[in-house]
Each structure stands twice: as C-alpha cells, then as structure tokens.
Coordinates of C-alpha atoms (C1' of nucleotides) in Angstrom, one line a residue:
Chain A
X271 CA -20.9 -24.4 -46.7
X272 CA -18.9 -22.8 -43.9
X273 CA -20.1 -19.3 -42.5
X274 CA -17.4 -16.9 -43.0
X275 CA -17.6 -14.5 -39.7
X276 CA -15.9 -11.3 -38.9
X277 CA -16.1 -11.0 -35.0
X278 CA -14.4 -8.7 -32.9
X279 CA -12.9 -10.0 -29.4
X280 CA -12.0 -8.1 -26.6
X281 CA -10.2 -9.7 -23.6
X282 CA -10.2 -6.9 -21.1
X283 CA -13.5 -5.4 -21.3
X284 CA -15.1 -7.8 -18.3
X285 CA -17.1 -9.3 -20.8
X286 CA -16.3 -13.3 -20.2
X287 CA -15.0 -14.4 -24.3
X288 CA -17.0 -17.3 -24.6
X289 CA -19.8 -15.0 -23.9
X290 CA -19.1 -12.4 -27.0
X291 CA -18.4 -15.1 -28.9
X292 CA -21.8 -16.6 -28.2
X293 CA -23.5 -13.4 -28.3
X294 CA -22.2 -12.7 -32.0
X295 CA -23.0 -15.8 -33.1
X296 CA -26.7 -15.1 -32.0
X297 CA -26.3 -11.6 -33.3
X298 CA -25.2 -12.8 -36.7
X299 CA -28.3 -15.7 -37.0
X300 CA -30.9 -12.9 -35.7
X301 CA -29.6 -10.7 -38.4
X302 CA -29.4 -13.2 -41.3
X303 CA -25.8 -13.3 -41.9
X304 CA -25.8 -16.8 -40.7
X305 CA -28.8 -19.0 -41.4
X306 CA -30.3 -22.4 -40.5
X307 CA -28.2 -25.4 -41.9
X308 CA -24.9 -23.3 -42.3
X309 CA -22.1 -24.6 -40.7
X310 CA -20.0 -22.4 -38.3
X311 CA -16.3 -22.8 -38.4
X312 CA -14.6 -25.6 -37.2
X313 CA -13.6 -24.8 -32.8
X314 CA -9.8 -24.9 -33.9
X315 CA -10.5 -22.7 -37.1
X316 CA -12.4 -20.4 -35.0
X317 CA -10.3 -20.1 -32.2
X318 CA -7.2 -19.8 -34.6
X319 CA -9.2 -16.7 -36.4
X320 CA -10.1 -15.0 -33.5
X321 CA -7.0 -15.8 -31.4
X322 CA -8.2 -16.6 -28.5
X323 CA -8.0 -20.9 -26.4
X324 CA -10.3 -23.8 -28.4
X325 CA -11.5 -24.2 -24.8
X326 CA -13.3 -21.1 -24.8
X327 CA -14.9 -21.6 -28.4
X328 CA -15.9 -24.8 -27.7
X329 CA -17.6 -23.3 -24.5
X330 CA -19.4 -21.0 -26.6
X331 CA -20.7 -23.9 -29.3
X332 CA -21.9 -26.2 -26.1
X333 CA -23.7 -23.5 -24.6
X334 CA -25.9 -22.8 -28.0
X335 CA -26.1 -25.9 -28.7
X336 CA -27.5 -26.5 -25.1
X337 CA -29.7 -23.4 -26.4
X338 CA -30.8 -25.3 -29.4
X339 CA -29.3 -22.5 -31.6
X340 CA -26.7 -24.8 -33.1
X341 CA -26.6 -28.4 -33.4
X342 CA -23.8 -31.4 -34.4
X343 CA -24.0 -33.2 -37.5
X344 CA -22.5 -36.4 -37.0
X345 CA -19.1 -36.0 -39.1
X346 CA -19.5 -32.8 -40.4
X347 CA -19.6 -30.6 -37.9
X348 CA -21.9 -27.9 -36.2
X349 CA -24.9 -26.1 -38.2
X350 CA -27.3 -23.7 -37.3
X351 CA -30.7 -25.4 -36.4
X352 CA -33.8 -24.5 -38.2
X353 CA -35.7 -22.3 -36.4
X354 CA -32.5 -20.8 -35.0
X355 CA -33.4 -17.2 -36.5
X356 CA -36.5 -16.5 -34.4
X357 CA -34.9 -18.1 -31.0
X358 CA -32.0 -15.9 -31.6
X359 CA -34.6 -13.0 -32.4
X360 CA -36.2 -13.4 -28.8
X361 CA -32.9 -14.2 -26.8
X362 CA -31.3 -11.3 -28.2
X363 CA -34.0 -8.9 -27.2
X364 CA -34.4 -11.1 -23.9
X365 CA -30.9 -10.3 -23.0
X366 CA -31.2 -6.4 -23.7
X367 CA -34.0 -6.6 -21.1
X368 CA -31.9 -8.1 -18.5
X369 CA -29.0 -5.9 -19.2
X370 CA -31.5 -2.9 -19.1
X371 CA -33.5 -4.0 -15.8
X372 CA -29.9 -4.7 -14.2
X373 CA -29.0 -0.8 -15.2
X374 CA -32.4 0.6 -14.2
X375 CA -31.9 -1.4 -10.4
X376 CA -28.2 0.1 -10.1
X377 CA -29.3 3.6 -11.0
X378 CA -32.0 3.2 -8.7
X379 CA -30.0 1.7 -5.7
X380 CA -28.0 5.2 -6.5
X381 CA -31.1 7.2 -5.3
X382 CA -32.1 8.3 -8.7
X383 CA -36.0 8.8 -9.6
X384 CA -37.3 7.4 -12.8
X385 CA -37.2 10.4 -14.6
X386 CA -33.6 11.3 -14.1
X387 CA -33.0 7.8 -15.6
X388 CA -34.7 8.8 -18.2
X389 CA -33.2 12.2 -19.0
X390 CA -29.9 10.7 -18.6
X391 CA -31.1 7.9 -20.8
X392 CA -32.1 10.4 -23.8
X393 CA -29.5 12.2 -23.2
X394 CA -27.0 9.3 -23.9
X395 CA -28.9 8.3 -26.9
X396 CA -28.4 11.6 -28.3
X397 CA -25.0 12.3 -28.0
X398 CA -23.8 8.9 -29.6
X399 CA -26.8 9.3 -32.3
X400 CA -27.5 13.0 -32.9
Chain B
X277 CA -20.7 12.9 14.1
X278 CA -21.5 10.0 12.8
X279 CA -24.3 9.3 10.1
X280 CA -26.9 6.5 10.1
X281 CA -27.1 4.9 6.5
X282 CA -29.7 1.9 5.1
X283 CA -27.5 0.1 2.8
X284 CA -28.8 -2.8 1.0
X285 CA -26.4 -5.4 -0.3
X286 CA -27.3 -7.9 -2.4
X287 CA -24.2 -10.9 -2.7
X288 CA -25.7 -12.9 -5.8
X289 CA -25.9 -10.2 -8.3
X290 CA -22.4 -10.3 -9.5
X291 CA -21.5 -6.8 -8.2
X292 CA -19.3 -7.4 -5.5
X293 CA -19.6 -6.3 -1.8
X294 CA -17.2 -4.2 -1.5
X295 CA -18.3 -2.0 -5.2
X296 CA -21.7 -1.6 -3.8
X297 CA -20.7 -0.4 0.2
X298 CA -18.4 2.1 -1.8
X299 CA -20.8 3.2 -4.5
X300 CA -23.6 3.9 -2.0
X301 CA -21.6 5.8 -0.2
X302 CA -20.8 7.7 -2.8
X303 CA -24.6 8.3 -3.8
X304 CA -24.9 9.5 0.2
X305 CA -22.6 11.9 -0.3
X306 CA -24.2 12.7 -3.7
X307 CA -27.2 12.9 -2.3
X308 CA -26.7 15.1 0.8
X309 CA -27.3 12.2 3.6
X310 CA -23.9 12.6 4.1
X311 CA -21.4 15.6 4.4
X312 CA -18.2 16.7 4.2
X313 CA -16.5 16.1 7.8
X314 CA -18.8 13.3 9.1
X315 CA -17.6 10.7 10.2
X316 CA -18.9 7.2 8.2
X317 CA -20.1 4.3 10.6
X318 CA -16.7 2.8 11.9
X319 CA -15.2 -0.7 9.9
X320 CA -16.2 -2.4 12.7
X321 CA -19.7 -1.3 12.9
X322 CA -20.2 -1.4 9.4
X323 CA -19.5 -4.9 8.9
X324 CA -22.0 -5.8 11.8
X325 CA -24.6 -3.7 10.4
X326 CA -24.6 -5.4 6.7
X327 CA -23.7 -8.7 8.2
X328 CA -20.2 -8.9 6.4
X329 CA -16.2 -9.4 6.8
X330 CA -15.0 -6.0 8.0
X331 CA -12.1 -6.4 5.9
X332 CA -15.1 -6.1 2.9
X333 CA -15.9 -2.5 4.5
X334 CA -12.0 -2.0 4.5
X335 CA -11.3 -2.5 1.0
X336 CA -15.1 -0.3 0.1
X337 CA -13.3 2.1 2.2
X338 CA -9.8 2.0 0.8
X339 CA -11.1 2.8 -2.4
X340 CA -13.1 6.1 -1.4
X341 CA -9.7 7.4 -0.2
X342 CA -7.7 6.2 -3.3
X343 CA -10.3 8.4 -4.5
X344 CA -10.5 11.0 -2.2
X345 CA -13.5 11.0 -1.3
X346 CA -12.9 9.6 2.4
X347 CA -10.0 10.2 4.5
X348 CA -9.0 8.8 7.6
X349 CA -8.3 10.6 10.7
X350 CA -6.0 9.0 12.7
X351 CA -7.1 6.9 15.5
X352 CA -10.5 8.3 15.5
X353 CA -11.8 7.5 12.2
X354 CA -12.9 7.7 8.7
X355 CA -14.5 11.2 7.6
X356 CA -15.9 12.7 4.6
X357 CA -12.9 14.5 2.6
X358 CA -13.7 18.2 2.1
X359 CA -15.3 18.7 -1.5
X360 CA -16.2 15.3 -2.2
X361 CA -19.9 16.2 -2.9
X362 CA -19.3 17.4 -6.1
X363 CA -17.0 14.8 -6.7
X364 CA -19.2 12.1 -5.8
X365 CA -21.9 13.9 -8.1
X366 CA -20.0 13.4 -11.2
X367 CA -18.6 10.4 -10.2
X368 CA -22.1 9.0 -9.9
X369 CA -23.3 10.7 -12.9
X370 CA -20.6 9.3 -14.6
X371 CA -21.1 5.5 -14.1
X372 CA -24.5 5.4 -14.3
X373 CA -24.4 7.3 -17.5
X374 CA -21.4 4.5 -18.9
X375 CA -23.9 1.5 -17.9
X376 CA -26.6 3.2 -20.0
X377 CA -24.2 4.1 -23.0
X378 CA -23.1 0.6 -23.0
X379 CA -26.8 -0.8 -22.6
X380 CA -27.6 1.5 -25.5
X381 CA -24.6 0.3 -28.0
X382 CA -25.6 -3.4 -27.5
X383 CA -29.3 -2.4 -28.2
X384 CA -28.5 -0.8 -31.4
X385 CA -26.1 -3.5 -32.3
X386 CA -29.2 -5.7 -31.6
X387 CA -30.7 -3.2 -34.2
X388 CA -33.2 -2.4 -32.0
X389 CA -34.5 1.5 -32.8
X390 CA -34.3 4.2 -30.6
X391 CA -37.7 4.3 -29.9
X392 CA -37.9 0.5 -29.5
X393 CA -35.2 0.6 -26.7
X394 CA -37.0 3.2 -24.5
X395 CA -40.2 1.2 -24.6
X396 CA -38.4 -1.6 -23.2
X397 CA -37.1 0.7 -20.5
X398 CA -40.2 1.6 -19.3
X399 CA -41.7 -1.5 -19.6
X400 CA -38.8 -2.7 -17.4
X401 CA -39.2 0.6 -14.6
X402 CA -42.9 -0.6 -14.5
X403 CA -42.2 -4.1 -14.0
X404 CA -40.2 -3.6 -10.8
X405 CA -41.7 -0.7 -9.1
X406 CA -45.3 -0.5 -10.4
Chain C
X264 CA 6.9 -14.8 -21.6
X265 CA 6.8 -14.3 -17.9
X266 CA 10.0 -12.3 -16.0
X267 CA 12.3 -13.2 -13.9
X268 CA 12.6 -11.3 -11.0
X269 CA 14.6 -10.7 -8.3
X270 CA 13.2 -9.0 -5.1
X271 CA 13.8 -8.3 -1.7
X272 CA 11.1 -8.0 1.3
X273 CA 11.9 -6.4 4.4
X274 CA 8.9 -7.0 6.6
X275 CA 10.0 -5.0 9.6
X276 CA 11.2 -1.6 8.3
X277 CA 7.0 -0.3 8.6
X278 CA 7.3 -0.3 5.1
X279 CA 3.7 -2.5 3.5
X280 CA 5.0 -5.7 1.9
X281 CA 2.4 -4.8 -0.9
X282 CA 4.2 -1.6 -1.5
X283 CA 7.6 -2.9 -1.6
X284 CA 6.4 -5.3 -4.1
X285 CA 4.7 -2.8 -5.9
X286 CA 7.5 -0.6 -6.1
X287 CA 9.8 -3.6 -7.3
X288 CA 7.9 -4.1 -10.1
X289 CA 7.5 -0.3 -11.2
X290 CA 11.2 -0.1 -10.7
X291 CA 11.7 -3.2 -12.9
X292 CA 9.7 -1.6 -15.3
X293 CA 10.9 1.7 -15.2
X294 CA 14.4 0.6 -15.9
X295 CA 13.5 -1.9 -18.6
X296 CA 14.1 -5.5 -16.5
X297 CA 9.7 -5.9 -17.4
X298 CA 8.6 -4.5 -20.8
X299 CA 5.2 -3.9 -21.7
X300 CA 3.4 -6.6 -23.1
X301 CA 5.5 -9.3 -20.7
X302 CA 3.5 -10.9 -18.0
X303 CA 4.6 -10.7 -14.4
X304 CA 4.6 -13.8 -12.4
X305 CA 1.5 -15.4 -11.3
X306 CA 0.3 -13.9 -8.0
X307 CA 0.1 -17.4 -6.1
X308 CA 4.3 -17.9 -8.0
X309 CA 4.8 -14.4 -6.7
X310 CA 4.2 -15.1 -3.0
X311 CA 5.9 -18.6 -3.1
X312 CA 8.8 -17.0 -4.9
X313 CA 8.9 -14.4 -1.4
X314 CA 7.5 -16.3 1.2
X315 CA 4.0 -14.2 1.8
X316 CA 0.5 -14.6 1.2
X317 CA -0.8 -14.7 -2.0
X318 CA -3.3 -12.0 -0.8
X319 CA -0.7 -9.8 -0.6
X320 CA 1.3 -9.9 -3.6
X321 CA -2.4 -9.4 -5.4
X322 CA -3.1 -6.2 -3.1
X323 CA 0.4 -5.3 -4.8
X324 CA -0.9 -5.9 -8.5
X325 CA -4.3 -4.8 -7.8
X326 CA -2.7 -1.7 -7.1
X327 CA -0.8 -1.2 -10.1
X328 CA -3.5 -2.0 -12.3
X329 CA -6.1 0.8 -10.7
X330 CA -2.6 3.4 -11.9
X331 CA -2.6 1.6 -15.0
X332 CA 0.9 -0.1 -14.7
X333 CA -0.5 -3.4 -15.2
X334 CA -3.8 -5.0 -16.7
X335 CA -5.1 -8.8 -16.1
X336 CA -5.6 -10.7 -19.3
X337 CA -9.0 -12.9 -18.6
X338 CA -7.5 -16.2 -17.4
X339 CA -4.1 -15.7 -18.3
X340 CA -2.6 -13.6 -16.0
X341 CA -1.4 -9.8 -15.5
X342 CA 1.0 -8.4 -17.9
X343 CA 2.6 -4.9 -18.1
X344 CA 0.6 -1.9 -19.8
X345 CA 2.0 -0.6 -22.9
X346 CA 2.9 2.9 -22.1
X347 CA 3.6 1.7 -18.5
X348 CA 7.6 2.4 -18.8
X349 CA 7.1 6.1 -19.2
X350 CA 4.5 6.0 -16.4
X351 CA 6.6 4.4 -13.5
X352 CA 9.7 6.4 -14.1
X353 CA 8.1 9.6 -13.7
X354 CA 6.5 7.8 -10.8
X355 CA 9.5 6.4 -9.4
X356 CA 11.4 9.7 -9.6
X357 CA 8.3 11.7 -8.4
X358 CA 8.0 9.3 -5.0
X359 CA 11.3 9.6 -4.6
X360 CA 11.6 13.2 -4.8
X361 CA 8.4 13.4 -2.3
X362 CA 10.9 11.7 0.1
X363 CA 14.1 13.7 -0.5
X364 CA 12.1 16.5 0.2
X365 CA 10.7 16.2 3.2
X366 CA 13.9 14.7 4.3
X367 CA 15.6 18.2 3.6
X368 CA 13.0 20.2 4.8
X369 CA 12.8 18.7 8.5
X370 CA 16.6 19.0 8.1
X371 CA 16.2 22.6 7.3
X372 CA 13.8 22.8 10.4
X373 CA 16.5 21.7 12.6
X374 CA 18.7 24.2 11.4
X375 CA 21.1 22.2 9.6
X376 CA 22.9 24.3 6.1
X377 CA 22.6 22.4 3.1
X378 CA 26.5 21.6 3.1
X379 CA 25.9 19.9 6.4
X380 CA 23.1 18.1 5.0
X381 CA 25.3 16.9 2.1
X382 CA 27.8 15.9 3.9
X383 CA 25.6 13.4 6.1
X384 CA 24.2 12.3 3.0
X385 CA 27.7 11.0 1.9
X386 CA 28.7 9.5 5.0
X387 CA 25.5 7.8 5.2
X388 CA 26.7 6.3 1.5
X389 CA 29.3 5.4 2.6
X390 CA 28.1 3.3 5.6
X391 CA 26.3 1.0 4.1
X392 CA 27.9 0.7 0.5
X393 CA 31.8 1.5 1.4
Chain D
X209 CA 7.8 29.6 35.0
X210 CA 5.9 27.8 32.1
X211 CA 7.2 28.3 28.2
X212 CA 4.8 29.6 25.7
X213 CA 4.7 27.5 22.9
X214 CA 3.9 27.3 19.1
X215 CA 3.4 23.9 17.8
X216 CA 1.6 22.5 14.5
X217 CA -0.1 19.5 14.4
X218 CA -1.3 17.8 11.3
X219 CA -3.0 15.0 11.9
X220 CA -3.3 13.2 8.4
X221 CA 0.3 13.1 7.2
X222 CA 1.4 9.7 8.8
X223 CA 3.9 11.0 11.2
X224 CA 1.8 10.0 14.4
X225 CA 0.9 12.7 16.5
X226 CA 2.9 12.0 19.4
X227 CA 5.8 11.6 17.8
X228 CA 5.1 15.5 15.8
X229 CA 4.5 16.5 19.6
X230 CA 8.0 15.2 20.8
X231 CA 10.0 16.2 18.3
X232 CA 8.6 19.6 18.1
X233 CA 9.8 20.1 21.7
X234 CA 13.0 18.0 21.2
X235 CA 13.5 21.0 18.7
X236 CA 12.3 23.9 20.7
X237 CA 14.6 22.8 23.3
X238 CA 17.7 23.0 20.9
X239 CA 17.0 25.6 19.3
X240 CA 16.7 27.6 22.7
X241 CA 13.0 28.3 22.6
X242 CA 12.8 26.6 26.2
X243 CA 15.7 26.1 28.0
X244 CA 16.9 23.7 31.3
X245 CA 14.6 23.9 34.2
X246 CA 11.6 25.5 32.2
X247 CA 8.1 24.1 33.2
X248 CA 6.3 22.8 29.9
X249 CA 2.7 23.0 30.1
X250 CA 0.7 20.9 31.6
X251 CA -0.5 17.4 30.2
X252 CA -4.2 19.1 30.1
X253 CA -2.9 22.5 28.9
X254 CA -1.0 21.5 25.8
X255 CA -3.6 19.1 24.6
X256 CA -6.1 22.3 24.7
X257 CA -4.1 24.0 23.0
X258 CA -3.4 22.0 20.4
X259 CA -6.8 20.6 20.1
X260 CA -5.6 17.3 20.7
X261 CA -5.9 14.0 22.7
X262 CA -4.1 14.2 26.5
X263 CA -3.4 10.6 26.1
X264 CA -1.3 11.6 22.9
X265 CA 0.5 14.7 24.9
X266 CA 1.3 12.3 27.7
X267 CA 2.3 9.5 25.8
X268 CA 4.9 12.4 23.8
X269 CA 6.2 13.5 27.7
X270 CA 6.7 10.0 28.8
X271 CA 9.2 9.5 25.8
X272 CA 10.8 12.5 26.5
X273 CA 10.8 11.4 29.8
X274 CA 12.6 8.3 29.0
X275 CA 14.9 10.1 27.1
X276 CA 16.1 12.3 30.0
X277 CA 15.1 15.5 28.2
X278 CA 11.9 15.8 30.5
X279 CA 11.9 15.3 34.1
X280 CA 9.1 15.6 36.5
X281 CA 9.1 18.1 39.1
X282 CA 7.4 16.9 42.2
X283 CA 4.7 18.5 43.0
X284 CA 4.7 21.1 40.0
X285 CA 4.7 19.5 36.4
X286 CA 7.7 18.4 34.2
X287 CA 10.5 20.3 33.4
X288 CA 13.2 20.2 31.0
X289 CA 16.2 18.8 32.7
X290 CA 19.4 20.2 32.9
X291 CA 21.7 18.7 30.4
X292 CA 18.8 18.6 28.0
X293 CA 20.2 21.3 25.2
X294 CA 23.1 18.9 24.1
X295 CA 20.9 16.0 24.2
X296 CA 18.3 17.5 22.4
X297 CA 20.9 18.8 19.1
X298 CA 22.3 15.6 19.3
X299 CA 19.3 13.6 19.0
X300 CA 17.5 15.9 16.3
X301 CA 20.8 15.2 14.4
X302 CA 20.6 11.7 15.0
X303 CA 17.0 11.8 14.0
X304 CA 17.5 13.3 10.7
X305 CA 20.6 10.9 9.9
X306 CA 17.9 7.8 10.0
X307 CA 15.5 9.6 8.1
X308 CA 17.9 10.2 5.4
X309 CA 19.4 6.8 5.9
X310 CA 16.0 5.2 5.1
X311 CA 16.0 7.2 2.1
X312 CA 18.8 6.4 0.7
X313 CA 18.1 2.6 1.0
X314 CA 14.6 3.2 -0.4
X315 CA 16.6 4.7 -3.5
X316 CA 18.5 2.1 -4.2
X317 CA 16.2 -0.6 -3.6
X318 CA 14.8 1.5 -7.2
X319 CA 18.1 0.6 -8.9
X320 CA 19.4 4.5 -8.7
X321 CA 23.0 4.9 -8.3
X322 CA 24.7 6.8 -6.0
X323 CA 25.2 9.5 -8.6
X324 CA 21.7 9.7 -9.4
X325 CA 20.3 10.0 -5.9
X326 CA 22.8 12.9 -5.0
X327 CA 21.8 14.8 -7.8
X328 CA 18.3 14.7 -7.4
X329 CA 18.9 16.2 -3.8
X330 CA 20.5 19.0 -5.1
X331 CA 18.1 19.2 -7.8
X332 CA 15.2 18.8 -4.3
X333 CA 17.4 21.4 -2.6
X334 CA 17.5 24.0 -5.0
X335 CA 13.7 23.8 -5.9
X336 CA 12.8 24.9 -2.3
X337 CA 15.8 27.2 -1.7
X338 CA 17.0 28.7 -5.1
Chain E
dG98 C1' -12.1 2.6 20.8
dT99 C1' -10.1 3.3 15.8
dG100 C1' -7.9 1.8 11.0
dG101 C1' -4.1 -0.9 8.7
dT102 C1' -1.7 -5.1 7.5
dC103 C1' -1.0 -9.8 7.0
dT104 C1' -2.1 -14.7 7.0
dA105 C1' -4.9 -18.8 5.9
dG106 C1' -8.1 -20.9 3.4
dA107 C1' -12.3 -21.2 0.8
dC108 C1' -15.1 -20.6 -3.5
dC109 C1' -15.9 -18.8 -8.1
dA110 C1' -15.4 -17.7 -13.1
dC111 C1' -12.5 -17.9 -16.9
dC112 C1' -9.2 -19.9 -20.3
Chain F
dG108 C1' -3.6 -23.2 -14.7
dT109 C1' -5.1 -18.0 -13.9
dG110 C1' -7.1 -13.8 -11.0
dG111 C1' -11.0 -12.1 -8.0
dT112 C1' -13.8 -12.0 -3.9
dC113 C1' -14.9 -13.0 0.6
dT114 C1' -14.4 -14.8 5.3
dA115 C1' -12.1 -15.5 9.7
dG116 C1' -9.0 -14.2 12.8
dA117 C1' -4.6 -12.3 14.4
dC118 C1' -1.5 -8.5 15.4
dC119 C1' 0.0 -3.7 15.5
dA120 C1' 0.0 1.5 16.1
dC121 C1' -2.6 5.3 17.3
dG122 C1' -5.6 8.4 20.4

DNA sequence: GTGGTCTAGACCACC
DNA sequence: GTGGTCTAGACCACG
C-alpha cells in the first residue's frame, strides 16, 4: 500500500525543497513510519500534496533512489528497498555530523575556543529543552 | 591607521565570499584586532590581499555599513563606526548561536538525545583540530 | 500573477538607478499598484523592460528584501512581503520628510521666512506641472 | 584684513566637503559676516582650521573664483570682490530653489499630489519651528 | 589615492 | 525559466 506522509515544506528557509523532501523521506524510513516494500506516493500525488513542482519531487525520488533508499517497481511505482531502514539510520546521523563539523569550522573561523562552543552549545540546548 | 588582518577564504564551501570577508570582520571587531576609528585595509588592497574581485570586498563592505558597523569617510576611506564592538559581539553571538539552535533541532528531529548530540560534537572538534 | 509596471529612470540626476528602482516599487506598493503576495517582474524582464543591467535592477531588489519589502520564492521569483504595504508608506513618507526637512532647514540658514519658502515651493509647482 | 570665521564641516553626510566649504562662505558673505574686499584665509589657514584637506579648501576657492565672488589679490591672498553681496543672496536663493525643485520631483515620482506634498511641508515646518 | 556605480558576461543551484 | 554570486573592467566624484 501507499505511505501516507505528513511533511512540512518550507520554500524560503535556504533549504533547497528537493532536499527537505529527501531528508523527510529518510527521516520517516529511519523512524519506521515508512518501511521496506511500501510504496511512496505517486511524483504528481506528492507534489500535488505538498504544493510544490513534480520537477522537484521527482528530484528528490532520483536522488534516493541513486542512494538505494528507494527503488522502481516496474508498473507500480517506487518502494522503499529492504534494508532501507538502517542506510537511512547511518545517513541521517552522517548528515548531523556534517552539519555539525560545518558549525564547529564557522564558529571557529569566528575566533572562538572550543569551550565557548561548547557553553554556547549547552546553553542552546537548554533553552529550547529545559 | 590601518589594521593588518589574516583572512582565510575558502570559495567551495557554499558560503559566499563576500559573507565570510564581512563576518570576519565582524569577529575582528569582536575580538579587539580591530577598533572603533581604524581604518579597514582599502577595497583595493583587500581584494589583492585575498586574491578576489574588489567589487566582492565592496558588497562585504556595503553590508557592514547597512549595518553600521563600518562607515565611510569620504575620500579617505572605510573606518570602524563608533560602538560597533559591542554590536559586532552580539551580532556574532547571535549567528553562531542560530547555526547551533538549528543544528540542534535537526538532531533531535533525527531523535538523537541530548547527550548523543554532544558526543558527536566532540568527536567532530577532535577530528579537525586534534 | 506578475505586475505591470510603469517606471521611469533618470540616469543623470546623481540619483543610483538601483534606488530609483527601489523607490518605484515601494511607491507601487505603498499606493496599492503591487500587493503582497504578487511577484514583481523577473530581474533579467526588469532591466530589459528599462534598458539597464540586470545587475542593477537585482542590487534594487536585493535591497528591498534585506528591509523586508520583498522575499525570493526558491526558483520562482521575488514577490512582495505580506505586511510590506504598511512598511513602504511609512517609509515613503519618512524619506520624504528626511528631504523636506533638510530642504527647509538650509532654507532657514539662508535666512529665508517660511512664507518665502512657501511661496517658492508653489512657483516651483508651478513650473514644471502648470 | 583677514575675516574670522566659523564654519562646520561634516564630513559623512554626502554633501561633499567642498561644496559645505563654498556655500558656507557664499552665505557668510550675504549675510554680512565678510564683506567686499575682505581677505579670506589663506588656502593653508582654513584647511587647519577646519581640520581638513587644502586640496578641498582650494578646490571650494577656485569655484568661488569662477563664480566672481572670490578674486585673487596679487601678491596677498583672495579676496571677496566687490559686487560679491548681491551675487552671493542671489545665488543662495537660487541654490535653495534647485534643492527644493529636486524635491518636489522626487515627490511626485512617489505618486504624491501636489496637495499632499505641501502639507507635509507645513507639517516638516512646524515640527522644527512650532 | 579613496569608495561608488554601472555594465557585461560567466557560472551555479533551484524549480 | 528563476535568482545569486563572482569576475573584469570602465567611469565618476572626492580629498
């Protein structure tokens, strides 16, 4: 059966589309909302549910497919591979780690020490999770 | 007079040129190496000394005054506005501390735990600057 | 739907062509001929449309969107804030009082009464628009 | 004998410096502060005095000079010229007529009427002047 | 010498 | 198609 999916879309955070779109698909495997034979929606369904050009959910499809996360059944559609859970496990904490090493070199290149990073880090996690 | 800065600009990191001249400027400021009523290097000189288009340096610059944190003293220069220490402080502060709320969100989203995210991070600071 | 606007550029009155365009639009906006929501023309129709570069018209726009007057929707185009209206008439009012003022004041400092000022005001009205 | 004068110079509100040097004497001179066969002060002097560049008090002289309100006095320095008081009323007038001309045309190139420009200078000229 | 503006044209990512 | 960035080079006003 189809995956029902509630995504949310932003088009003016900087974040490319086809890139949140990916990115909650992986979420949404990793989690177990969306497991390994499921099909997702079809592009035009998706793209009519989330508003947004076919172009950029078909982007999104070809790139995890390219990832082995999904795959085409000839006729049907596209289903999530087996073994797409753990992949999705690893890329989704791959991808914090970039997005954390990219922070860590910015804050740096600002002439802040390690441990200023850190306080500022704690502090962050504190005030949105007291 | 005018200060001597080390600026290190990287042009295949997404960031562009012109958001990391101004933004290291701004930690300069932050930072002391540069004070109220100095004079940054000339657009001219700047571009030479980080190999780039001085209209790059231009637009870096532009935005500090949109800002006010530079101002231009005409015919002679671009100086340090008056006050722009503390400004540049919080301004700093303040982006860093974004970049890490926004790292932090997507970890948790990723349902990663608190603990589990600041492992990573210093994992990461190790990596890069053992 | 994109506007239809009307403009005219005066490249030798030292006034920037960016911030004639700019102004334009806020104008347009601020008396209703651009809603928010519309899209303003595409910055490469834009400098067609007035016979300048299309770096240009995009200083103009870049502009507006760092007050907020307008916001780029990712590979569609620019389109007018919502609460932009409010926004450009107080700043259209506000930039021309800044100008009325310091008209009246260096008239002041030559001496001139405030009748006399008026009544150059009107003959200058009457000059160009008889 | 050589006129004591009273000048300020701002040097980051647009109006070049030169001109704020010119007009400031052009006014002086109407006004009666320094009169028809006074000495001004030397190139050298005045730019001491006003902490500025003697290229920029020359470069205000000269256009004086062209305008007949300066003359040089062989020998001895520049002086006004004889004649110079009319001149001098009738080109601040003049001066001020421009400014107000330009805007005007600013103010309608924002769609204001007439009406709606007029009042806010009366609105401007009571603010300052109640 | 300085900054500011403008043009021309290239390349990129995104939709 | 869209905007964004960057380069290269010209011209101008100012001090």
């Amino acid at each position: 059966m189809t995956a029902q999916l509630f995504f949310d879309i932003n088009t003016s955070n900087g974040v490319p589309v086809y890139e949140q779109v990916a990115r909650q698909i992986v979420s949404a495997i990793a989690s177990g909302g969306l497991n390994a034979g499921q099909m997702v929606p079809s592009v035009r369904e998706m793209a009519k549910e989330l508003a947004i050009n076919p172009n950029t959910v078909s982007r999104a499809y070809r790139q995890l497919q390219d990832n082995g996360v999904l795959e085409t059944v000839r006729g049907s559609g596209i289903a999530v591979s087996s073994g797409a859970k753990a992949k999705c496990k690893s890329m989704r904490s791959q991808a914090i780690g970039q997005r954390i090493a990219h922070v860590i070199v910015e804050a740096r290149q600002s002439q802040l020490s390690d441990d200023e990073i850190l306080k500022m880090i704690q502090s962050e996690m504190r005030k949105k999770h007291p």
